[in-house]
CSV table of C-alpha atoms in Angstrom, one decimal:
chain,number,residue,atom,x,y,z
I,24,UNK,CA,61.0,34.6,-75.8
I,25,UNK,CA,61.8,31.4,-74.1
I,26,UNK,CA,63.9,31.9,-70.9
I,27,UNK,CA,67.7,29.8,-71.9
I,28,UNK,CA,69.1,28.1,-69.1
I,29,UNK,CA,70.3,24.6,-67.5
I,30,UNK,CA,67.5,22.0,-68.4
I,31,UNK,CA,67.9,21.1,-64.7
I,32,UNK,CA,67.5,24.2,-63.4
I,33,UNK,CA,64.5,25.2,-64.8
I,34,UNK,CA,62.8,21.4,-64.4
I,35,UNK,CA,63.7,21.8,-60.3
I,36,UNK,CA,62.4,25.1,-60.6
I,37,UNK,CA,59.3,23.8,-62.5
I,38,UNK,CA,58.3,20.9,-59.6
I,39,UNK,CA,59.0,23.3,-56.7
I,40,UNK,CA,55.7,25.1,-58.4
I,41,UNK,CA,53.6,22.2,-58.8
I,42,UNK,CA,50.2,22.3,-56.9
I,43,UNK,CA,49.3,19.6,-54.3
I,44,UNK,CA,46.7,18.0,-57.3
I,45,UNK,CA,49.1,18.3,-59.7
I,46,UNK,CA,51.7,16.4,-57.5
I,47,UNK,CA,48.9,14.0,-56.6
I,48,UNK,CA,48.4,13.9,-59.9
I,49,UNK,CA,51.8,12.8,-61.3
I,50,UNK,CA,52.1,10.5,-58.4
I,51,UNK,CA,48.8,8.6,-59.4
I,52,UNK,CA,50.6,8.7,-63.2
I,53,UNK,CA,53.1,6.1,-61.9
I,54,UNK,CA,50.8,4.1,-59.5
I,55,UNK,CA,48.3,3.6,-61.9
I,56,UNK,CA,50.4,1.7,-64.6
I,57,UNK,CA,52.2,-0.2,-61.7
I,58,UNK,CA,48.9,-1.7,-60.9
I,59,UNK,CA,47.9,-2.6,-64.6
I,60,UNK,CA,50.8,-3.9,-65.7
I,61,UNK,CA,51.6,-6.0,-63.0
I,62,UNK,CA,48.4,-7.6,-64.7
I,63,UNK,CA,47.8,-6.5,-68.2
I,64,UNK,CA,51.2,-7.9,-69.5
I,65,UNK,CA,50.2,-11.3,-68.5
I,66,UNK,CA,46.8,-11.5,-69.7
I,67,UNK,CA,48.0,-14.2,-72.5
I,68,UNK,CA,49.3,-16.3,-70.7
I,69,UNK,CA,46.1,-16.1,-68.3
I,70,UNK,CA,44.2,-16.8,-71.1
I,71,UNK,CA,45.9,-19.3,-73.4
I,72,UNK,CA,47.7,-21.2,-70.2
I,73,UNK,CA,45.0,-20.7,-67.4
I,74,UNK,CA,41.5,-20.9,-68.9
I,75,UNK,CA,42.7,-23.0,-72.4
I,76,UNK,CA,41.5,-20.3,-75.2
I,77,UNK,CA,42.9,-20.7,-78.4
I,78,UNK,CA,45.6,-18.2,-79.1
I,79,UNK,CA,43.2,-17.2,-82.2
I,80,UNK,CA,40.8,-16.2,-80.1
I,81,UNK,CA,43.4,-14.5,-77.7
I,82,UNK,CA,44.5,-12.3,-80.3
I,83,UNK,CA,41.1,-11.2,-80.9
I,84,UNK,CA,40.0,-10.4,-77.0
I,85,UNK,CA,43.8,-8.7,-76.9
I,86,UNK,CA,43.2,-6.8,-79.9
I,87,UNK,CA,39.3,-5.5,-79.5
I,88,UNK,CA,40.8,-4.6,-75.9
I,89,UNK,CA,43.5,-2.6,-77.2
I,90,UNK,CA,41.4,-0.7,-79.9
I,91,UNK,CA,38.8,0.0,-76.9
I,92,UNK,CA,41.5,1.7,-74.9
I,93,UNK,CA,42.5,3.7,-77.5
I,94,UNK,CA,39.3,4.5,-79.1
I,95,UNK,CA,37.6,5.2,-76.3
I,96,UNK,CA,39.7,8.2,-75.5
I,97,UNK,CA,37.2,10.2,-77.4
I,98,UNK,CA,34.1,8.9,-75.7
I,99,UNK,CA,36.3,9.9,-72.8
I,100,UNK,CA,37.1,13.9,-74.0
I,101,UNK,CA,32.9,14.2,-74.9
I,102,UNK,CA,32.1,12.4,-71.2
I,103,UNK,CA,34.5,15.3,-69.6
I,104,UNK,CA,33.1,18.3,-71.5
I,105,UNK,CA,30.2,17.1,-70.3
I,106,UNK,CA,30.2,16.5,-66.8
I,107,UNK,CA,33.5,17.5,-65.8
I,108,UNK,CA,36.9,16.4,-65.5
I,109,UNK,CA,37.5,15.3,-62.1
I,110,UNK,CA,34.1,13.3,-62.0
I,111,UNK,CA,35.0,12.0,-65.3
I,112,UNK,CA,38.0,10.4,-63.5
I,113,UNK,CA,36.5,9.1,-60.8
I,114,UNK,CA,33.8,7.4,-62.9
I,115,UNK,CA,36.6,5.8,-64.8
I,116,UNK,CA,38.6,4.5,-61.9
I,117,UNK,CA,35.4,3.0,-60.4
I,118,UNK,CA,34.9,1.2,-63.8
I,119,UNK,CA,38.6,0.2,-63.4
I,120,UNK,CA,38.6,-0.9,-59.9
I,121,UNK,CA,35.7,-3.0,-60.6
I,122,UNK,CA,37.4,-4.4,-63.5
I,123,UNK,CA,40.2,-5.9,-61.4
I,124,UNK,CA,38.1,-7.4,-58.6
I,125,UNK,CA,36.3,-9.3,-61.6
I,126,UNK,CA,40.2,-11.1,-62.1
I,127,UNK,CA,39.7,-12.7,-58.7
I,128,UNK,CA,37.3,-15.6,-60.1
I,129,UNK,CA,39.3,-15.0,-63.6
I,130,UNK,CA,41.6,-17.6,-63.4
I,131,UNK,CA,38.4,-20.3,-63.4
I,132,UNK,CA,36.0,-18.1,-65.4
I,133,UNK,CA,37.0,-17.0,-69.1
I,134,UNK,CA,33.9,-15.0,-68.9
I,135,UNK,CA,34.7,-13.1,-66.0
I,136,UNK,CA,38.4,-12.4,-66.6
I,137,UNK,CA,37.6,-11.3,-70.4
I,138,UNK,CA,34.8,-9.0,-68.2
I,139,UNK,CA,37.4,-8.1,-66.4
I,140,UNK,CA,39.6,-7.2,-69.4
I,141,UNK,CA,37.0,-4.7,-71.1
I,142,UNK,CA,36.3,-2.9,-67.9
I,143,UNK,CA,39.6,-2.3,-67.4
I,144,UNK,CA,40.1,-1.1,-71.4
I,145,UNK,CA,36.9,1.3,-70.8
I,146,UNK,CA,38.2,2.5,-67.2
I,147,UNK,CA,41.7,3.5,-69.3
I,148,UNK,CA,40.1,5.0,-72.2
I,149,UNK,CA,37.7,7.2,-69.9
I,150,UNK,CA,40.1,8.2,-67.7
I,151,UNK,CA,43.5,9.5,-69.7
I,152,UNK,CA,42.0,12.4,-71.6
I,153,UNK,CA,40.4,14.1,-68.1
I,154,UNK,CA,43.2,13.2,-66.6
I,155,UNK,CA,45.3,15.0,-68.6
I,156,UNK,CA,43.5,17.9,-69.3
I,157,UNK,CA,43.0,18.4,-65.5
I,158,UNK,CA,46.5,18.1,-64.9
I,159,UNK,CA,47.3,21.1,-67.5
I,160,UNK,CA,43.9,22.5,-66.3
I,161,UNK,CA,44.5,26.5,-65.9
I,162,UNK,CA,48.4,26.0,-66.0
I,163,UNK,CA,50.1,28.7,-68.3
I,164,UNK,CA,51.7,27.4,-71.4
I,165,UNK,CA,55.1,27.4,-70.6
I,166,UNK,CA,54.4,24.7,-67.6
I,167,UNK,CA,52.4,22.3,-69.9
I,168,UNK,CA,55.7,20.9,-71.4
I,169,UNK,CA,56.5,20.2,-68.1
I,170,UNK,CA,53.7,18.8,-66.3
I,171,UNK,CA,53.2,16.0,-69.5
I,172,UNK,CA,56.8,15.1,-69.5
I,173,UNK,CA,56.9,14.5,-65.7
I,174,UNK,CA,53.4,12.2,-65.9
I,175,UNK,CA,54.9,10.6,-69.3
I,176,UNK,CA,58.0,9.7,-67.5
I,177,UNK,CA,55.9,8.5,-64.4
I,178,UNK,CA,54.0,6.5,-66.6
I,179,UNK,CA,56.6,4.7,-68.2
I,180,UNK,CA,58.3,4.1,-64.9
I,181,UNK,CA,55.2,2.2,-63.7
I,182,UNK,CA,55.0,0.2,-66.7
I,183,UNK,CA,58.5,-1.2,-66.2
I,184,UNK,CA,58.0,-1.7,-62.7
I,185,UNK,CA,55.0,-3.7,-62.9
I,186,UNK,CA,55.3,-6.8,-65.0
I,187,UNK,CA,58.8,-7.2,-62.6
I,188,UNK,CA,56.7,-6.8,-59.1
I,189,UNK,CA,53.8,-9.0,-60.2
I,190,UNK,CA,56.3,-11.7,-61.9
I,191,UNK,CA,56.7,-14.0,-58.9
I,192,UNK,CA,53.0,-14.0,-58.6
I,193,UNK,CA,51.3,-14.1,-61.6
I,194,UNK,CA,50.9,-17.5,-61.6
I,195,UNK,CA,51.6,-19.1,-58.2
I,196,UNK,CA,49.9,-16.3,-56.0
I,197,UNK,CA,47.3,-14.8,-58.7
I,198,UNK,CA,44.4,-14.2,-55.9
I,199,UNK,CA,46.8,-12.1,-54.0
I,200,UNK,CA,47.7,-10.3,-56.9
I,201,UNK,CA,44.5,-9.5,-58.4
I,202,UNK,CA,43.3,-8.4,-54.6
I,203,UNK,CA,46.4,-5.8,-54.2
I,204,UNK,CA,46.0,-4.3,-57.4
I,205,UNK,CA,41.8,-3.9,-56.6
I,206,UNK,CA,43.1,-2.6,-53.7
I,207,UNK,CA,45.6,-0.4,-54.6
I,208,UNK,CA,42.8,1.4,-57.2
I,209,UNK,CA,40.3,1.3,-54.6
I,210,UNK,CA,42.6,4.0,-53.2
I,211,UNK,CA,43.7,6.0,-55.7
I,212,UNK,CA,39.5,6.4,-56.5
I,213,UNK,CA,39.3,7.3,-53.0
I,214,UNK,CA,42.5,10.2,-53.3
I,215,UNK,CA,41.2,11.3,-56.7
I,216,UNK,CA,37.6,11.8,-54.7
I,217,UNK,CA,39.0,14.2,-52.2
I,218,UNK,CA,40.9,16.5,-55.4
I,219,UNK,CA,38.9,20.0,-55.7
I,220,UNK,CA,36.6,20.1,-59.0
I,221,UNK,CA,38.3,22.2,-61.6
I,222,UNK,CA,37.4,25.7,-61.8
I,223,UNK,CA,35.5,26.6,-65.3
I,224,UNK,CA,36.9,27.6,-67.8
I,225,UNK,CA,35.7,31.0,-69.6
I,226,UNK,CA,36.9,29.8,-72.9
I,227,UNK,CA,35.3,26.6,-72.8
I,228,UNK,CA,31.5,27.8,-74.3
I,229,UNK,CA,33.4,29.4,-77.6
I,230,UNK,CA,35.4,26.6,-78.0
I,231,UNK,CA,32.2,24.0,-78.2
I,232,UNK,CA,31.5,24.2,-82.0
I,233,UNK,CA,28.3,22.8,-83.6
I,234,UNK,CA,26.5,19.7,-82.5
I,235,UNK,CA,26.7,15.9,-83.3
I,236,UNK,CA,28.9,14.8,-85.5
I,237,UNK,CA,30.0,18.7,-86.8
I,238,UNK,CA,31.0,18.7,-82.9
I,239,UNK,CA,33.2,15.7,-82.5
I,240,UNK,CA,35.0,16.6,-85.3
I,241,UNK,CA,35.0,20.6,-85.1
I,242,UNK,CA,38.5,22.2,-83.9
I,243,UNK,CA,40.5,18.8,-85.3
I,244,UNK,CA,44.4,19.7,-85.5
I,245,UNK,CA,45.1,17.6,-88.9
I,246,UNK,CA,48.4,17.4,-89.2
I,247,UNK,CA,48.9,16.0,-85.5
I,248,UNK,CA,46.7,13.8,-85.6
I,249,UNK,CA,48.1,12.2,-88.6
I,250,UNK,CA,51.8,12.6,-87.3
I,251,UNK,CA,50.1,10.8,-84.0
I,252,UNK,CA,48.9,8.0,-86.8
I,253,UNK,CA,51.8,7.9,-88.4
I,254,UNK,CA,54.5,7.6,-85.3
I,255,UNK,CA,52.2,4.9,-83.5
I,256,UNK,CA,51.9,2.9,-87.0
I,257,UNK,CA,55.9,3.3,-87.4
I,258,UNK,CA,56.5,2.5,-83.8
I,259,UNK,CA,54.5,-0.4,-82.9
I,260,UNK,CA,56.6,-2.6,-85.2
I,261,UNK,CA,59.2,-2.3,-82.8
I,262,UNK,CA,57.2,-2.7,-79.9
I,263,UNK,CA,55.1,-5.8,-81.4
I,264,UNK,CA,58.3,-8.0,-82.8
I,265,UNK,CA,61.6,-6.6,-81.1
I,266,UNK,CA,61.0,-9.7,-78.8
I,267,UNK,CA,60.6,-12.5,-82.0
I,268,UNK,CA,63.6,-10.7,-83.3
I,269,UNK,CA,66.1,-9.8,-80.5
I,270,UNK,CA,65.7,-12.9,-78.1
I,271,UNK,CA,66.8,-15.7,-80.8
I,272,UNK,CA,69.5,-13.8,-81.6
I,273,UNK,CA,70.7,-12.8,-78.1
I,274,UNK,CA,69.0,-14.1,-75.1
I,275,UNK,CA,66.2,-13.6,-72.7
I,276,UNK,CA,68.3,-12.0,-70.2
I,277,UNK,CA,69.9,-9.3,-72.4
I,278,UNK,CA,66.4,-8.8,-74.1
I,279,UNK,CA,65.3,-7.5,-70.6
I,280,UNK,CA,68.5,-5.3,-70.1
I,281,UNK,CA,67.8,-3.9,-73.1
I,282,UNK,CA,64.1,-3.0,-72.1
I,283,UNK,CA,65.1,-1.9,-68.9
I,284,UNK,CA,67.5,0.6,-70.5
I,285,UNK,CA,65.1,1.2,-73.0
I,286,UNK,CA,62.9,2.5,-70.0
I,287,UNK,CA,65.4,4.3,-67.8
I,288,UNK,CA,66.2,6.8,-70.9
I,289,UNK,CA,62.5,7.5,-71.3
I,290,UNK,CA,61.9,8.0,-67.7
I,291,UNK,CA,65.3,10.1,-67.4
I,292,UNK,CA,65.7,12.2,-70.9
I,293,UNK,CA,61.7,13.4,-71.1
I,294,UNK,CA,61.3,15.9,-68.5
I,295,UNK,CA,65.3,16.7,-69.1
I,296,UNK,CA,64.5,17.4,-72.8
I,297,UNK,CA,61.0,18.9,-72.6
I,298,UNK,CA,62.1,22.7,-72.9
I,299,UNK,CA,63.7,21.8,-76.1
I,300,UNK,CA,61.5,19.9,-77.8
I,301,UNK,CA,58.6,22.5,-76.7
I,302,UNK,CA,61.3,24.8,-78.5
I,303,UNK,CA,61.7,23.1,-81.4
I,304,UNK,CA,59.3,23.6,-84.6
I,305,UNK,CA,56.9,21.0,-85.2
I,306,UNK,CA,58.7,20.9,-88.9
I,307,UNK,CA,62.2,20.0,-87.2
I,308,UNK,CA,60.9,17.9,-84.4
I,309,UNK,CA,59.0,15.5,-87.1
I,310,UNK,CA,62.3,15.4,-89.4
I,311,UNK,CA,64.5,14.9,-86.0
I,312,UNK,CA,62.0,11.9,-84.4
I,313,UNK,CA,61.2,10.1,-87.7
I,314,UNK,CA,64.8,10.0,-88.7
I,315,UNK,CA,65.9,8.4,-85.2
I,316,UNK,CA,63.3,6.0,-85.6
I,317,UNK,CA,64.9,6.0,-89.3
I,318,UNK,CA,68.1,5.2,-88.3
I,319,UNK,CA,67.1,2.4,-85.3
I,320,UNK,CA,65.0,0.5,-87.7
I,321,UNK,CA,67.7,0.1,-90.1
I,322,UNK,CA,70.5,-0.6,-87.2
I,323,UNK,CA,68.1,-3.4,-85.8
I,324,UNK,CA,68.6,-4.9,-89.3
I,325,UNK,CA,72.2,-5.7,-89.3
I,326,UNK,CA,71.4,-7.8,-85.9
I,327,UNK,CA,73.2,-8.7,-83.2
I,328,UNK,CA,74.1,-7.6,-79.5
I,329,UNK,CA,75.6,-3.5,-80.2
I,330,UNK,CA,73.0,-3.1,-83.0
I,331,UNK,CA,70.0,-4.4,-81.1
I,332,UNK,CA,71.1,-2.0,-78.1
I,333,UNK,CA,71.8,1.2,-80.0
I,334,UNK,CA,68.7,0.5,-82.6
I,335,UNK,CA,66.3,0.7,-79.7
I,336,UNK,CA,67.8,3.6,-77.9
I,337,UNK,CA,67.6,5.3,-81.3
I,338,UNK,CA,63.6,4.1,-81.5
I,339,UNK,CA,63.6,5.7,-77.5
I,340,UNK,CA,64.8,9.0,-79.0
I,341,UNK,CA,62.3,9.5,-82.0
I,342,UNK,CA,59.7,8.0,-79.6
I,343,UNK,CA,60.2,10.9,-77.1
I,344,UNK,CA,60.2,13.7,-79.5
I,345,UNK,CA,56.8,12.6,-81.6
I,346,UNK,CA,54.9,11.5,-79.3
I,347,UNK,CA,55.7,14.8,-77.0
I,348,UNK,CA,55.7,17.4,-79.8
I,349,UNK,CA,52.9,15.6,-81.4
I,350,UNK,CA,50.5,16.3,-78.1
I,351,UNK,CA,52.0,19.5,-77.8
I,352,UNK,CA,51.1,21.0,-81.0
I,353,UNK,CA,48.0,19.2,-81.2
I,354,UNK,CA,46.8,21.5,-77.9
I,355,UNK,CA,48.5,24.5,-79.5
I,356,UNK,CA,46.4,24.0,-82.8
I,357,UNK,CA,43.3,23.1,-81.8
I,358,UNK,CA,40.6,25.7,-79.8
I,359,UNK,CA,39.0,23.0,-78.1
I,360,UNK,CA,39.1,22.0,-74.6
I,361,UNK,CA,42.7,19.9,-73.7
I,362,UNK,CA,40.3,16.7,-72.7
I,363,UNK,CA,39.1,16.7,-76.0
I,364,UNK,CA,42.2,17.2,-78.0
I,365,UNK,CA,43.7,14.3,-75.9
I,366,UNK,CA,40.9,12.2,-76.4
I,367,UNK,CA,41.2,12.8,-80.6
I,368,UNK,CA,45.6,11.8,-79.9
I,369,UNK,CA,44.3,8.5,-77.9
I,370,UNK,CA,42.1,7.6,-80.9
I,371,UNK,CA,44.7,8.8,-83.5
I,372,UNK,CA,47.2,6.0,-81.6
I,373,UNK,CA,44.9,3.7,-81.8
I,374,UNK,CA,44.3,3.8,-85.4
I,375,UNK,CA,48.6,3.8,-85.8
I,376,UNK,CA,48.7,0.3,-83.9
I,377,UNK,CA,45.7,-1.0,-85.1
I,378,UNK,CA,47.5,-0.6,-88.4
I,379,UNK,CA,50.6,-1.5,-87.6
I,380,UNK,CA,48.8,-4.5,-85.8
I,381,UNK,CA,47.3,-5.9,-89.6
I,382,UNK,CA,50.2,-5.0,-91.7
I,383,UNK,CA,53.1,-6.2,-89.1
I,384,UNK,CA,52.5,-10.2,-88.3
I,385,UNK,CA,52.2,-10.9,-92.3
I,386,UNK,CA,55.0,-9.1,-92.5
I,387,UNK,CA,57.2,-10.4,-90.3
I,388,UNK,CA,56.1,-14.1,-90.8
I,389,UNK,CA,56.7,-13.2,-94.9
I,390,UNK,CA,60.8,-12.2,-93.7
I,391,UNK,CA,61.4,-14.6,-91.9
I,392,UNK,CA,60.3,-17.3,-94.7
I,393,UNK,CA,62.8,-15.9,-96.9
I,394,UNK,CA,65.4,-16.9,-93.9
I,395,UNK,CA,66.0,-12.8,-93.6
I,396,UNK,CA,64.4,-11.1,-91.4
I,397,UNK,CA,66.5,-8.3,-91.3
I,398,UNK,CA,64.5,-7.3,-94.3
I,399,UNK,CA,61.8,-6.8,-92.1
I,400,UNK,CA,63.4,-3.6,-89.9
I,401,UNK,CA,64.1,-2.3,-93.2
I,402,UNK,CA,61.2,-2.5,-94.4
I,403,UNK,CA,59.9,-0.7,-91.9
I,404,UNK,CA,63.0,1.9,-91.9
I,405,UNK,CA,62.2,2.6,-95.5
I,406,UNK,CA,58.2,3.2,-93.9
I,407,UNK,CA,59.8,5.3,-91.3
I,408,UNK,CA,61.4,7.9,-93.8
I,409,UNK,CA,58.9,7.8,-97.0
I,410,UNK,CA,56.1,8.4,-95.5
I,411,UNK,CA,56.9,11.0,-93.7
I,412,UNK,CA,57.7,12.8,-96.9
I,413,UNK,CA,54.3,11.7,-98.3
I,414,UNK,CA,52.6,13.5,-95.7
I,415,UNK,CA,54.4,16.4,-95.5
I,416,UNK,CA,53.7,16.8,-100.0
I,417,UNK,CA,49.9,16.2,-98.6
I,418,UNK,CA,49.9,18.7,-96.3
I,419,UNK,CA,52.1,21.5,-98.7
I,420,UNK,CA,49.4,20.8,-101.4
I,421,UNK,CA,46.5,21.3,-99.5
I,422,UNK,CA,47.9,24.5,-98.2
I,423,UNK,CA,48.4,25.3,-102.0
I,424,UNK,CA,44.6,25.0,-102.2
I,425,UNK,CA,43.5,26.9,-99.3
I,426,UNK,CA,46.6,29.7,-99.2
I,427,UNK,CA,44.5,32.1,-97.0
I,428,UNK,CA,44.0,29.1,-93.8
I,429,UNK,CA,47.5,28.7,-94.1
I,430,UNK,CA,48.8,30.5,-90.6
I,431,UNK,CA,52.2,32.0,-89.5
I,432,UNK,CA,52.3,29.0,-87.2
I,433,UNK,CA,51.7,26.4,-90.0
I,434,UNK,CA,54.6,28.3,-91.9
């Protein structure tokens, strides 16, 4: 039975046991985005503005990019079963490191900055999945919701910091930039060299199931990975169009407070929460984060400054318990190696916002043509509560079919 006490408690109680890797670790899980997105967030404007591609052909570079990074994650997991976890990562942040030394002649040279863009995009889609599964390497289970809500919240804490550190010098000082970010990755490859190569893992020959395509695809949790689908699909509407939506009706300067906040509960509430979500059944955790999202869809609709605010910090809510639980029970379902299950959640987010990505700007650009586009949160409101219903009638019936595969767990 799950030990019951403070959430604070037990999360100081959790870091004073963290290893010297693992604290390495979790500090590399917020320098790491601090460096890319005091870059990344920019890249259309470097593009467009800079090097005078069309924003047509923007999109396009912005969007293979994207579906690399996710996608990748699996090429990732199969790179890390092979050769290892720790020189998985290293391999990935030298890819990375190069990447961003290729931005120094970017600013003159489409070629080399769009270069620079896809070796960054590889570098993140090798590196996540061992990074990960090293970090939870040979912890017990009762840690893991821990150790991923401490490097979520590290993550997310980089990503907010960045595009505010680099703003003053993404255009006027881009050199320097693009030199202390190759820099700054230059030495976390360096610190990542001198971690100790993971001990083996006696499991991990029974867990590699068949060959070639049986293998890629043997030990697939299903119903995470189409909850992963599903909440990145759901959620990248916000995170495409809050911005089209929220600034014309507020202003530039609240938009940011409202990311900032946005960021601050992600960065606060994860490793505060993560006992009880870990606690919670995958059953009520779905109903409880689709129905936030639910409810902050439909309260972006009605517009304006109170509903904008509270719509999003609804979205944070849902957004920390799917995306948590999801990768949670996704290890806890599936016998293969934690690289490889990350790697399959990467690709299963990717296919969400690549989704999202097709069905969202015709959308949007349809509402606001009718002079309402409100209708467009609810839209996606009504998205955000049908279809998890759809797929949890999918799943029942399938059980139906098989009875005997159906677990105590699944119950």
């Amino acid at each position: 039975m799950r030990r019951q006490g403070k959430p604070r408690g037990r999360l100081r109680s959790g870091l004073a046991r963290l290893t010297a890797p693992q604290q390495f670790l979790l500090a590399g899980s917020f320098l790491i985005p601090l460096g890319s997105f005091a870059v990344l967030p920019f890249m259309s404007v470097l593009l467009h503005r800079q090097l005078g591609m069309g924003l047509g052909a923007v999109g396009i570079v912005l969007a293979v990019a994207s579906l690399t990074q996710f996608s990748g994650g699996v090429a990732g997991a199969a790179l890390a079963e092979r050769i290892g976890l720790r020189r998985t990562m290293l391999l990935a942040l030298g890819i990375r490191t190069a990447g961003f030394a290729c931005f120094l002649p970017g600013p003159h040279h489409p070629a080399a900055a769009v270069t620079a863009l896809f070796l960054v995009s590889v570098g993140a889609a090798l590196y996540l999945p061992a990074n990960k599964g090293y970090l939870i390497h040979r912890a017990d289970e009762e840690q893991r919701p821990l150790l991923l809500s401490a490097s979520s919240s590290a993550l997310n804490a980089g990503i907010a910091l960045g595009p505010l550190a680099a703003a003053p010098f993404v255009l006027s000082a881009s050199a320097g930039l693009f030199t202390a970010v190759t820099v700054l990755f230059a030495a976390i490859t360096a610190g990542h060299a001198l971690l100790p190569a993971e001990a083996p893992d006696p499991g991990a020959a029974d867990r590699t199931m068949g060959t070639g395509r049986e293998r890629a695809f043997a030990g697939l949790a299903g119903l995470p990975f189409a909850a992963t689908v599903l909440s990145l699909y759901v959620f990248m509407f916000f995170q495409h169009y809050l911005a089209l939506y929220a600034v014309p009706r507020t202003s530039t300067t609240y938009y940011g407070l409202v990311l900032a906040l946005y960021a601050l509960l992600l960065v606060v509430a994860q490793p505060l929460l993560a006992d009880r979500i870990a606690g919670l059944s995958y059953a009520r955790a779905l109903w409880f984060g689709f129905g936030a999202m639910t409810c902050g869809m439909a309260t972006l609709a009605i517009g304006g400054h109170v509903a904008i605010l509270l719509g999003s910090l609804l979205i944070c809510l849902g957004e920390i318990v799917l995306f948590f639980k999801n990768d949670l029970e996704a290890l806890a379902r599936s016998p293969r190696a934690p690289a490889v299950v990350f790697g399959r959640q990467r690709l299963a987010a990717g296919i969400g916002a690549f989704a999202s990505g097709v069905a969202g700007g015709e959308g949007y650009q349809l509402a606001e043509r009718t002079g309402r586009p409100g209708l467009f949160w609810v839209a996606v409101a009504a998205q955000c509560a049908l279809l998890p219903l759809l797929l949890v009638t999918l799943v029942r019936r399938r059980r139906q079919r098989r009875p005997s595969a159906v677990t105590a767990r699944d119950r």
